[in-house]
GROMACS .gro file of C-alpha atoms in nm:
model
  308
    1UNK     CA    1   2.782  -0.340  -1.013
    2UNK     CA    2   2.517  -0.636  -1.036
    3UNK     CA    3   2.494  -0.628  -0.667
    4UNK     CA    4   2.385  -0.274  -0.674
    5UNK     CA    5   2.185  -0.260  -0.972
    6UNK     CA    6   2.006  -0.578  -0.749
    7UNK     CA    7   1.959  -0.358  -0.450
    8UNK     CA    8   1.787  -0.113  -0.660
    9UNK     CA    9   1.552  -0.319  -0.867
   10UNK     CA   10   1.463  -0.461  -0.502
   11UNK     CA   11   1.431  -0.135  -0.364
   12UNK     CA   12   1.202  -0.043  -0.655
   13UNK     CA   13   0.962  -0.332  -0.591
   14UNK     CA   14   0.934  -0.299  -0.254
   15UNK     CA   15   0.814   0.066  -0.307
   16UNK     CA   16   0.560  -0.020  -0.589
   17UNK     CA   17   0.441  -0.319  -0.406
   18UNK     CA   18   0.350  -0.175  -0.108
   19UNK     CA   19   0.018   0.051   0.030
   20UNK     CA   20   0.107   0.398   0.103
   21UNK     CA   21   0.066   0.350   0.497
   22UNK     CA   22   0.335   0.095   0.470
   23UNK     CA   23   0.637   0.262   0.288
   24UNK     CA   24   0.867   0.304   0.596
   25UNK     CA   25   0.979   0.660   0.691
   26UNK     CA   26   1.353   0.573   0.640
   27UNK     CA   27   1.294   0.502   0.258
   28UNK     CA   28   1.177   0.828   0.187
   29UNK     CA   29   1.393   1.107   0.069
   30UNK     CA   30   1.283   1.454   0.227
   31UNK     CA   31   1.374   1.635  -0.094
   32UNK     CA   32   1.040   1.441  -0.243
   33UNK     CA   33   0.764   1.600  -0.165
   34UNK     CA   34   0.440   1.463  -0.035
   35UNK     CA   35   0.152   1.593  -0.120
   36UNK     CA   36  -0.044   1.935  -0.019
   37UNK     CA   37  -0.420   1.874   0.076
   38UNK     CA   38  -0.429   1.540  -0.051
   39UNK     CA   39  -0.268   1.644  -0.420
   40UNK     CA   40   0.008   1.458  -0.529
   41UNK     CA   41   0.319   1.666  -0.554
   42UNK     CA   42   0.634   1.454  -0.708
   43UNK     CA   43   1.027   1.565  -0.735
   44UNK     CA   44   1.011   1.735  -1.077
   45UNK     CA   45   0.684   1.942  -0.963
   46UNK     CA   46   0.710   2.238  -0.793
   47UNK     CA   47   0.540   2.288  -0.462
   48UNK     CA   48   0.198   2.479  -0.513
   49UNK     CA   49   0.233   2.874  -0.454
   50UNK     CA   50   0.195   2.980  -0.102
   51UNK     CA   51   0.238   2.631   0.046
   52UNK     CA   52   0.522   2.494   0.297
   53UNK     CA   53   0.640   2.206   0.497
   54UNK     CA   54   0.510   2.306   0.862
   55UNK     CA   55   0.601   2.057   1.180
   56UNK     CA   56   0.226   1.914   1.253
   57UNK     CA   57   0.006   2.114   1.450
   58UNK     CA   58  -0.190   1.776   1.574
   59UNK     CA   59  -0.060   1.388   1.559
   60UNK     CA   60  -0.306   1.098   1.618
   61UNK     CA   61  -0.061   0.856   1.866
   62UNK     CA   62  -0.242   0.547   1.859
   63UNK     CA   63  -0.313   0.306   1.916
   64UNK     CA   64  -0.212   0.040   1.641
   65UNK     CA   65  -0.497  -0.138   1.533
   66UNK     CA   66  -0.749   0.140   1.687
   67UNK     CA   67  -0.876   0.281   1.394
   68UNK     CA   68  -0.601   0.563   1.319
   69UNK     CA   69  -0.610   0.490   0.913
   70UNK     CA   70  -0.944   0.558   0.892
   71UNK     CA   71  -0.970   0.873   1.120
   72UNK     CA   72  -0.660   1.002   0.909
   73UNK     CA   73  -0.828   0.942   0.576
   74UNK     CA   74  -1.153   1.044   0.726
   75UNK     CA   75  -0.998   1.408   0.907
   76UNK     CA   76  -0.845   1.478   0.541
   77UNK     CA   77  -1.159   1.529   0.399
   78UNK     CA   78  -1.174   1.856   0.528
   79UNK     CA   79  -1.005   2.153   0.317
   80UNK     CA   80  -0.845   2.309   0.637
   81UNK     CA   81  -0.664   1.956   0.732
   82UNK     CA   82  -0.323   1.824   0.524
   83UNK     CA   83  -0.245   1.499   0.630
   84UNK     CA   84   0.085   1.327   0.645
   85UNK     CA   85   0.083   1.078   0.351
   86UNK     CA   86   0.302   0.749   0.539
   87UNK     CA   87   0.382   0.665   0.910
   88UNK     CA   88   0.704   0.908   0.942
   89UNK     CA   89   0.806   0.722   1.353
   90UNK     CA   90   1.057   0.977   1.430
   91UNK     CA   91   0.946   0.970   1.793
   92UNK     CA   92   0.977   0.576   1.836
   93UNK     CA   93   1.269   0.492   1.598
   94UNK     CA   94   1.594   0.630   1.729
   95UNK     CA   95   1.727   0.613   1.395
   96UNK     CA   96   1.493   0.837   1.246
   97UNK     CA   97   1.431   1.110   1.555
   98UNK     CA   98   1.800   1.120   1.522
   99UNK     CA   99   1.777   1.295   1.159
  100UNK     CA  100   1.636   1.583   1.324
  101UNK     CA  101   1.321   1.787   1.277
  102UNK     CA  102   1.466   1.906   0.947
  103UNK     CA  103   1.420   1.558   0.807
  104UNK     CA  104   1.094   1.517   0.968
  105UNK     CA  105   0.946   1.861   0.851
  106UNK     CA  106   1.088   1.743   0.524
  107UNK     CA  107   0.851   1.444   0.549
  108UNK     CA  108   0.532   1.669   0.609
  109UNK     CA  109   0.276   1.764   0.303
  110UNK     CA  110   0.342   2.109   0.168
  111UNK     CA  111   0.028   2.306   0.312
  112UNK     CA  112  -0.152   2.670   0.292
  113UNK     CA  113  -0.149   2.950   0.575
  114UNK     CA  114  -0.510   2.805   0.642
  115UNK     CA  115  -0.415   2.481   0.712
  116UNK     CA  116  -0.314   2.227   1.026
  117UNK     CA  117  -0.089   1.945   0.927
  118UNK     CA  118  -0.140   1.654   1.074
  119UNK     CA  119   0.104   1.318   1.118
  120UNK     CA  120  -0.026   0.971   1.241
  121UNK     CA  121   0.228   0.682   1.382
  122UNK     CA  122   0.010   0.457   1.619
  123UNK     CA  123   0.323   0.345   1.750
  124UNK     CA  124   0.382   0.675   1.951
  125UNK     CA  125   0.116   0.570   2.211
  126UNK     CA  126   0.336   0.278   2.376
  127UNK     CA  127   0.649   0.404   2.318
  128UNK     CA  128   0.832   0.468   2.653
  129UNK     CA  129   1.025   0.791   2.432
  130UNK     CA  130   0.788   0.954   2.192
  131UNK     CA  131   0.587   1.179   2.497
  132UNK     CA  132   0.889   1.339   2.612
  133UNK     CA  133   1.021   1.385   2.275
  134UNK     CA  134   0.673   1.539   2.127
  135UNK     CA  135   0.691   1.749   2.397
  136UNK     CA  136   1.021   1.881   2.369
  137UNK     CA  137   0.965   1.982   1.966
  138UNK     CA  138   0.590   2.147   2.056
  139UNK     CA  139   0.446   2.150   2.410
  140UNK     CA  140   0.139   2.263   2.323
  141UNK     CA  141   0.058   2.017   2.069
  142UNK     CA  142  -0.273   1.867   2.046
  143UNK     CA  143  -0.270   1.480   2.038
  144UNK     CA  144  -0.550   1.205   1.894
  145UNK     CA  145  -0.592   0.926   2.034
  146UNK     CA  146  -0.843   0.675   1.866
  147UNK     CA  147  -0.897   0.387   2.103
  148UNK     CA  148  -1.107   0.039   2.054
  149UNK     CA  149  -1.200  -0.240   2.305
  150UNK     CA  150  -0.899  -0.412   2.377
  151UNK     CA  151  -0.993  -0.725   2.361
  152UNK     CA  152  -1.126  -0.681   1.981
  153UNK     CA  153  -0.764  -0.467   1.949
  154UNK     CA  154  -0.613  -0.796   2.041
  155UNK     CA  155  -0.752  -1.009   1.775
  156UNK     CA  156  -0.705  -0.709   1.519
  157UNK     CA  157  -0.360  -0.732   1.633
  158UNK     CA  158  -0.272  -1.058   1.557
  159UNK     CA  159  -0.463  -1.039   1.210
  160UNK     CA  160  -0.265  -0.836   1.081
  161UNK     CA  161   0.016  -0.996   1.164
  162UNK     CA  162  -0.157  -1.329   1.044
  163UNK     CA  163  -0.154  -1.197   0.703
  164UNK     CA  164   0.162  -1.013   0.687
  165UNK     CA  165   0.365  -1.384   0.760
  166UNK     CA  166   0.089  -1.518   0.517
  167UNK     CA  167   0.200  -1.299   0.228
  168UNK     CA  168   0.562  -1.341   0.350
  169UNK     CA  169   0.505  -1.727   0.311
  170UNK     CA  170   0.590  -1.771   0.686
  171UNK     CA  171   0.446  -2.015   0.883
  172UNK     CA  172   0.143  -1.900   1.098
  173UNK     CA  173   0.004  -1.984   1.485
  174UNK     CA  174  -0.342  -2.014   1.614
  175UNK     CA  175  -0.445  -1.711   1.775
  176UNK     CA  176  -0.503  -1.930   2.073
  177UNK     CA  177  -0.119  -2.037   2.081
  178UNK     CA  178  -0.011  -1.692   2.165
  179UNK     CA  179  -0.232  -1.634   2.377
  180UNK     CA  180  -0.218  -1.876   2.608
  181UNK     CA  181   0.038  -2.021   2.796
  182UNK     CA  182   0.069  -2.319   3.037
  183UNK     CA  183  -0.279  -2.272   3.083
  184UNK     CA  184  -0.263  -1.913   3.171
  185UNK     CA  185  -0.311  -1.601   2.994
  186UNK     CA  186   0.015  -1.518   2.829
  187UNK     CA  187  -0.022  -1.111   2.944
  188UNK     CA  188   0.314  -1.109   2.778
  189UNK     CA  189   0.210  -1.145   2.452
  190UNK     CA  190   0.318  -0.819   2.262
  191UNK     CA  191  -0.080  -0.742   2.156
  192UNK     CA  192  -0.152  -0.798   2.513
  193UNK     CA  193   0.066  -0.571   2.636
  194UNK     CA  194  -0.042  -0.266   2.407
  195UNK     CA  195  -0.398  -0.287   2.502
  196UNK     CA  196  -0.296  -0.180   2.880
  197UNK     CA  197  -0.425   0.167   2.780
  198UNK     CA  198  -0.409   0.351   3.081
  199UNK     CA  199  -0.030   0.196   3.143
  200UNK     CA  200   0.078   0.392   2.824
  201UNK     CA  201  -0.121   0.673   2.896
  202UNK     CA  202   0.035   0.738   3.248
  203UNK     CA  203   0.328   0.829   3.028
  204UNK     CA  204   0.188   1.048   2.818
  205UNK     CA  205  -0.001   1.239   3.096
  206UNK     CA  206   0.332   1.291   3.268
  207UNK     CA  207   0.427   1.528   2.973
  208UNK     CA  208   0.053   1.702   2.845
  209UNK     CA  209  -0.210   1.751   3.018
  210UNK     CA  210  -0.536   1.571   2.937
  211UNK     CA  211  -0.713   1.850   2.796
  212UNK     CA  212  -0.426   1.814   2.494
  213UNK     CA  213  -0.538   1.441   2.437
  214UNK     CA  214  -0.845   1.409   2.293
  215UNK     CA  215  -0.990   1.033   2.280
  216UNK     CA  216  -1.163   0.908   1.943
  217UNK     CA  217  -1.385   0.611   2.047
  218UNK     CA  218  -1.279   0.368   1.732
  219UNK     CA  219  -1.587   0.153   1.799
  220UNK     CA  220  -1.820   0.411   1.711
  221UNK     CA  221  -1.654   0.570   1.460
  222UNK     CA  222  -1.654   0.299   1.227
  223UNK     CA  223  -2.045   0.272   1.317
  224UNK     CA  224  -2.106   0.616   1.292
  225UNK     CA  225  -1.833   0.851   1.196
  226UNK     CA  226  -1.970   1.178   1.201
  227UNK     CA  227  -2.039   1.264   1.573
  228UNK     CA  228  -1.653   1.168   1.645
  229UNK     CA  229  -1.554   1.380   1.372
  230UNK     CA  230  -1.773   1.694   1.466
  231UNK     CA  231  -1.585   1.623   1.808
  232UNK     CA  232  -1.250   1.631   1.652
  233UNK     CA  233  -1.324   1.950   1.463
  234UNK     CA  234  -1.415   2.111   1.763
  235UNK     CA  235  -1.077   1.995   1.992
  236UNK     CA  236  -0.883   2.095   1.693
  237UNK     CA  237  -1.057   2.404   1.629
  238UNK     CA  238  -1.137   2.371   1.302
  239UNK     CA  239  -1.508   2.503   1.124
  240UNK     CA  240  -1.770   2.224   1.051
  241UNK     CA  241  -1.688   2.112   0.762
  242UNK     CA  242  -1.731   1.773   0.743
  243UNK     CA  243  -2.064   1.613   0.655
  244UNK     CA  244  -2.266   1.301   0.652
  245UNK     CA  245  -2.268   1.354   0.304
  246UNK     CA  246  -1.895   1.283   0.299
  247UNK     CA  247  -1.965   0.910   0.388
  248UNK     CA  248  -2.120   0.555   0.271
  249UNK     CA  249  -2.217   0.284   0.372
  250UNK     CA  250  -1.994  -0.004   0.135
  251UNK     CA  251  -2.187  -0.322   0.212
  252UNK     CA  252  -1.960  -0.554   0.076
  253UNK     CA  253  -1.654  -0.414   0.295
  254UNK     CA  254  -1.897  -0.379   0.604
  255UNK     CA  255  -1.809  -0.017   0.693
  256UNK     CA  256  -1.832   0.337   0.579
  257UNK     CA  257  -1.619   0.492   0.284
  258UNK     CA  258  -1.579   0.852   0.179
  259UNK     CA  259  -1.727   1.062  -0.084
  260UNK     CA  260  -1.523   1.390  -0.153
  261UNK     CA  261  -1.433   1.595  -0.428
  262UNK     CA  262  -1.664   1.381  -0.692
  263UNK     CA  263  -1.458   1.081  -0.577
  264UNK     CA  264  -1.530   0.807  -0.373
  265UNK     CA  265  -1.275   0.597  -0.193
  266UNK     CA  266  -1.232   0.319   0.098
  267UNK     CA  267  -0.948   0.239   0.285
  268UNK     CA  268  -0.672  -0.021   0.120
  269UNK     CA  269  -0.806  -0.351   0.136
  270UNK     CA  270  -0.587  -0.480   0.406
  271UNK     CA  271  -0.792  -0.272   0.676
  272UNK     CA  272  -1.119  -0.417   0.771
  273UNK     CA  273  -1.042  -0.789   0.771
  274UNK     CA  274  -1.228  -1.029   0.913
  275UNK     CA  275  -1.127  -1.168   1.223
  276UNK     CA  276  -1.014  -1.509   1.273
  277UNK     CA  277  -1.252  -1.748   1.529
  278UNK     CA  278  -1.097  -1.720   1.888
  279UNK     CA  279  -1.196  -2.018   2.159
  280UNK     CA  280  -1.482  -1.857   2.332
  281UNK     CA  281  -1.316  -1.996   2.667
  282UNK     CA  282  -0.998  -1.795   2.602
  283UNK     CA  283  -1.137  -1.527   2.466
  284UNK     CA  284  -1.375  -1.496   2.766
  285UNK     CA  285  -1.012  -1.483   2.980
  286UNK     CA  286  -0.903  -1.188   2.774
  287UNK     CA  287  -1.195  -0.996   2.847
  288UNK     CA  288  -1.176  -1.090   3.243
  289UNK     CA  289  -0.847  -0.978   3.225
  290UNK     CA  290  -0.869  -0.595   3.061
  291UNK     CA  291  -1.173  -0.535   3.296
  292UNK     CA  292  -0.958  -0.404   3.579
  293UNK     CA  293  -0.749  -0.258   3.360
  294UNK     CA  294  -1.029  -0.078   3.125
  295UNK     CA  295  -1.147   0.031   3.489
  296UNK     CA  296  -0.812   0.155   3.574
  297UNK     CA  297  -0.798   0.403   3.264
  298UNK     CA  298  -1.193   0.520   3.309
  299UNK     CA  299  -1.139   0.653   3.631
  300UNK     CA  300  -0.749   0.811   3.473
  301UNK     CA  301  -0.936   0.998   3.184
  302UNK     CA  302  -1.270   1.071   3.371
  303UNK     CA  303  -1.472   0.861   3.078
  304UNK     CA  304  -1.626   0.562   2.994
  305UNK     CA  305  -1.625   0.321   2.676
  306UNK     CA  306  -1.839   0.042   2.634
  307UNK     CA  307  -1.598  -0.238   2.629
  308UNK     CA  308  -1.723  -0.577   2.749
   0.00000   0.00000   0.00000
């Protein structure tokens, strides 16, 4: 009895204590509902009239650390968009794709006729399973994929990560450790190996076509975040309805917030770090090495970024 009573005070904390984007998709309970165009919808409330649990009619993929938090947040400003409320992976985890769709519809906001639902796991991009399986629930899915330079994903990467052991009281490694080995580049450091765009998106290509993927250039959406958005409305054919308005510039955080519905709001304070120094000698490596690489998946989506 005090081992389960335990278990549940721990469980409690655990949900309390952390951001919305981090409650896993396994601790959620189906019967709970989300949320329906952003309003809060808990287990004694009943949905509001007219609304469902659809599958998604878009998911942004990836990649971790690209900017997929903030093109989520930013995408459900607009009244035709309800946005998943956590990262559901039920195309990476095998544990939770084998619930079934009727556990992961059951994890999707409750939304109007009018509306697209929309999911976000950046770890769907370099998994080796989620393309197949997207493909099998909804071939005709349209997929976002918000992409940064890789180099700068890199160091995002490990930030986060930083932090997380930090607040875990772990003990933490120079940047510089993990990245190099012997003297070489480790290129099998996990952050390394996720920044190999056009490796993960040979996979995905194998399944959709490219016209289904539409590419968000992170970089200059967190400089300027309408023109990507007017983009996205347009791929997911949805009526202008997002405006510069909508967004401010919050110079204490260093990047743009949003203004809707009389509220304003930026993203949980865990996004937007600042990045730890990085030895310009190894960082100058990383870059040498993603150059054939960021060449490599130019010429396989037909489009260039400005990535040093």
């Amino acid at each position: 009895m005090a081992g389960r009573l335990g278990s549940l005070l721990l469980l409690v904390f655990q949900t309390f204590a952390a951001p919305p984007e981090f409650v896993p998709a396994s601790d959620l309970d189906p019967a709970d509902p989300l949320r329906a165009n952003g309003t809060a919808v808990g287990p004694s409330m009943a949905p509001p009239p007219g609304t469902s649990q659809r599958m998604p009619h878009s998911i942004i993929i990836g990649v971790r650390k690209g900017g997929t938090r903030a093109l989520l947040e930013m995408l459900d400003i607009h009244p035709s968009v309800a946005a998943a409320a956590t990262e559901v992976h039920f195309f990476d985890w095998d544990e939770n794709y084998a619930r079934g769709f009727d556990w992961y519809r059951g994890l999707m906001p409750y939304s109007y006729p009018h509306q697209i639902t929309v999911e976000k796991t950046p770890g769907y991009f370099t998994s080796a399973l989620a393309p197949e399986r997207i493909c099998a629930m909804n071939a005709s899915i349209k997929l976002l994929l918000i992409l940064r330079d890789p180099a700068e994903r890199v160091v995002s990467d490990y930030t986060q990560v930083y932090f997380n052991r930090l607040e875990a009281r772990k003990p933490v490694r120079p940047i510089e450790e993990l990245l190099v080995r012997g003297g070489a580049l480790n290129t099998r450091y996990k952050a390394i190996q996720r920044s190999l765009y056009h490796l993960h998106m040979r996979n995905w290509l194998r399944h959709f076509p490219l016209e289904q993927i539409h590419l968000v250039d992170g970089d200059t959406l967190v400089r300027d975040p309408l023109p990507e958005l007017r983009r996205v409305e347009r791929f997911l054919e949805l009526p202008p309805r997002i405006a510069a308005s909508n967004f401010y510039f919050n110079q204490t955080k260093g990047f743009y917030c949003i203004r809707s519905d009389g509220r304003e709001r930026c993203l949980h304070e865990s996004k937007g770090r600042p990045h730890p120094p990085v030895n310009g000698t190894v960082l100058r490596q990383l870059r040498a090495y993603f150059r054939p690489h960021n060449r490599s998946f130019y010429k396989l989506v037909g489009r260039t970024f400005h990535w040093l």
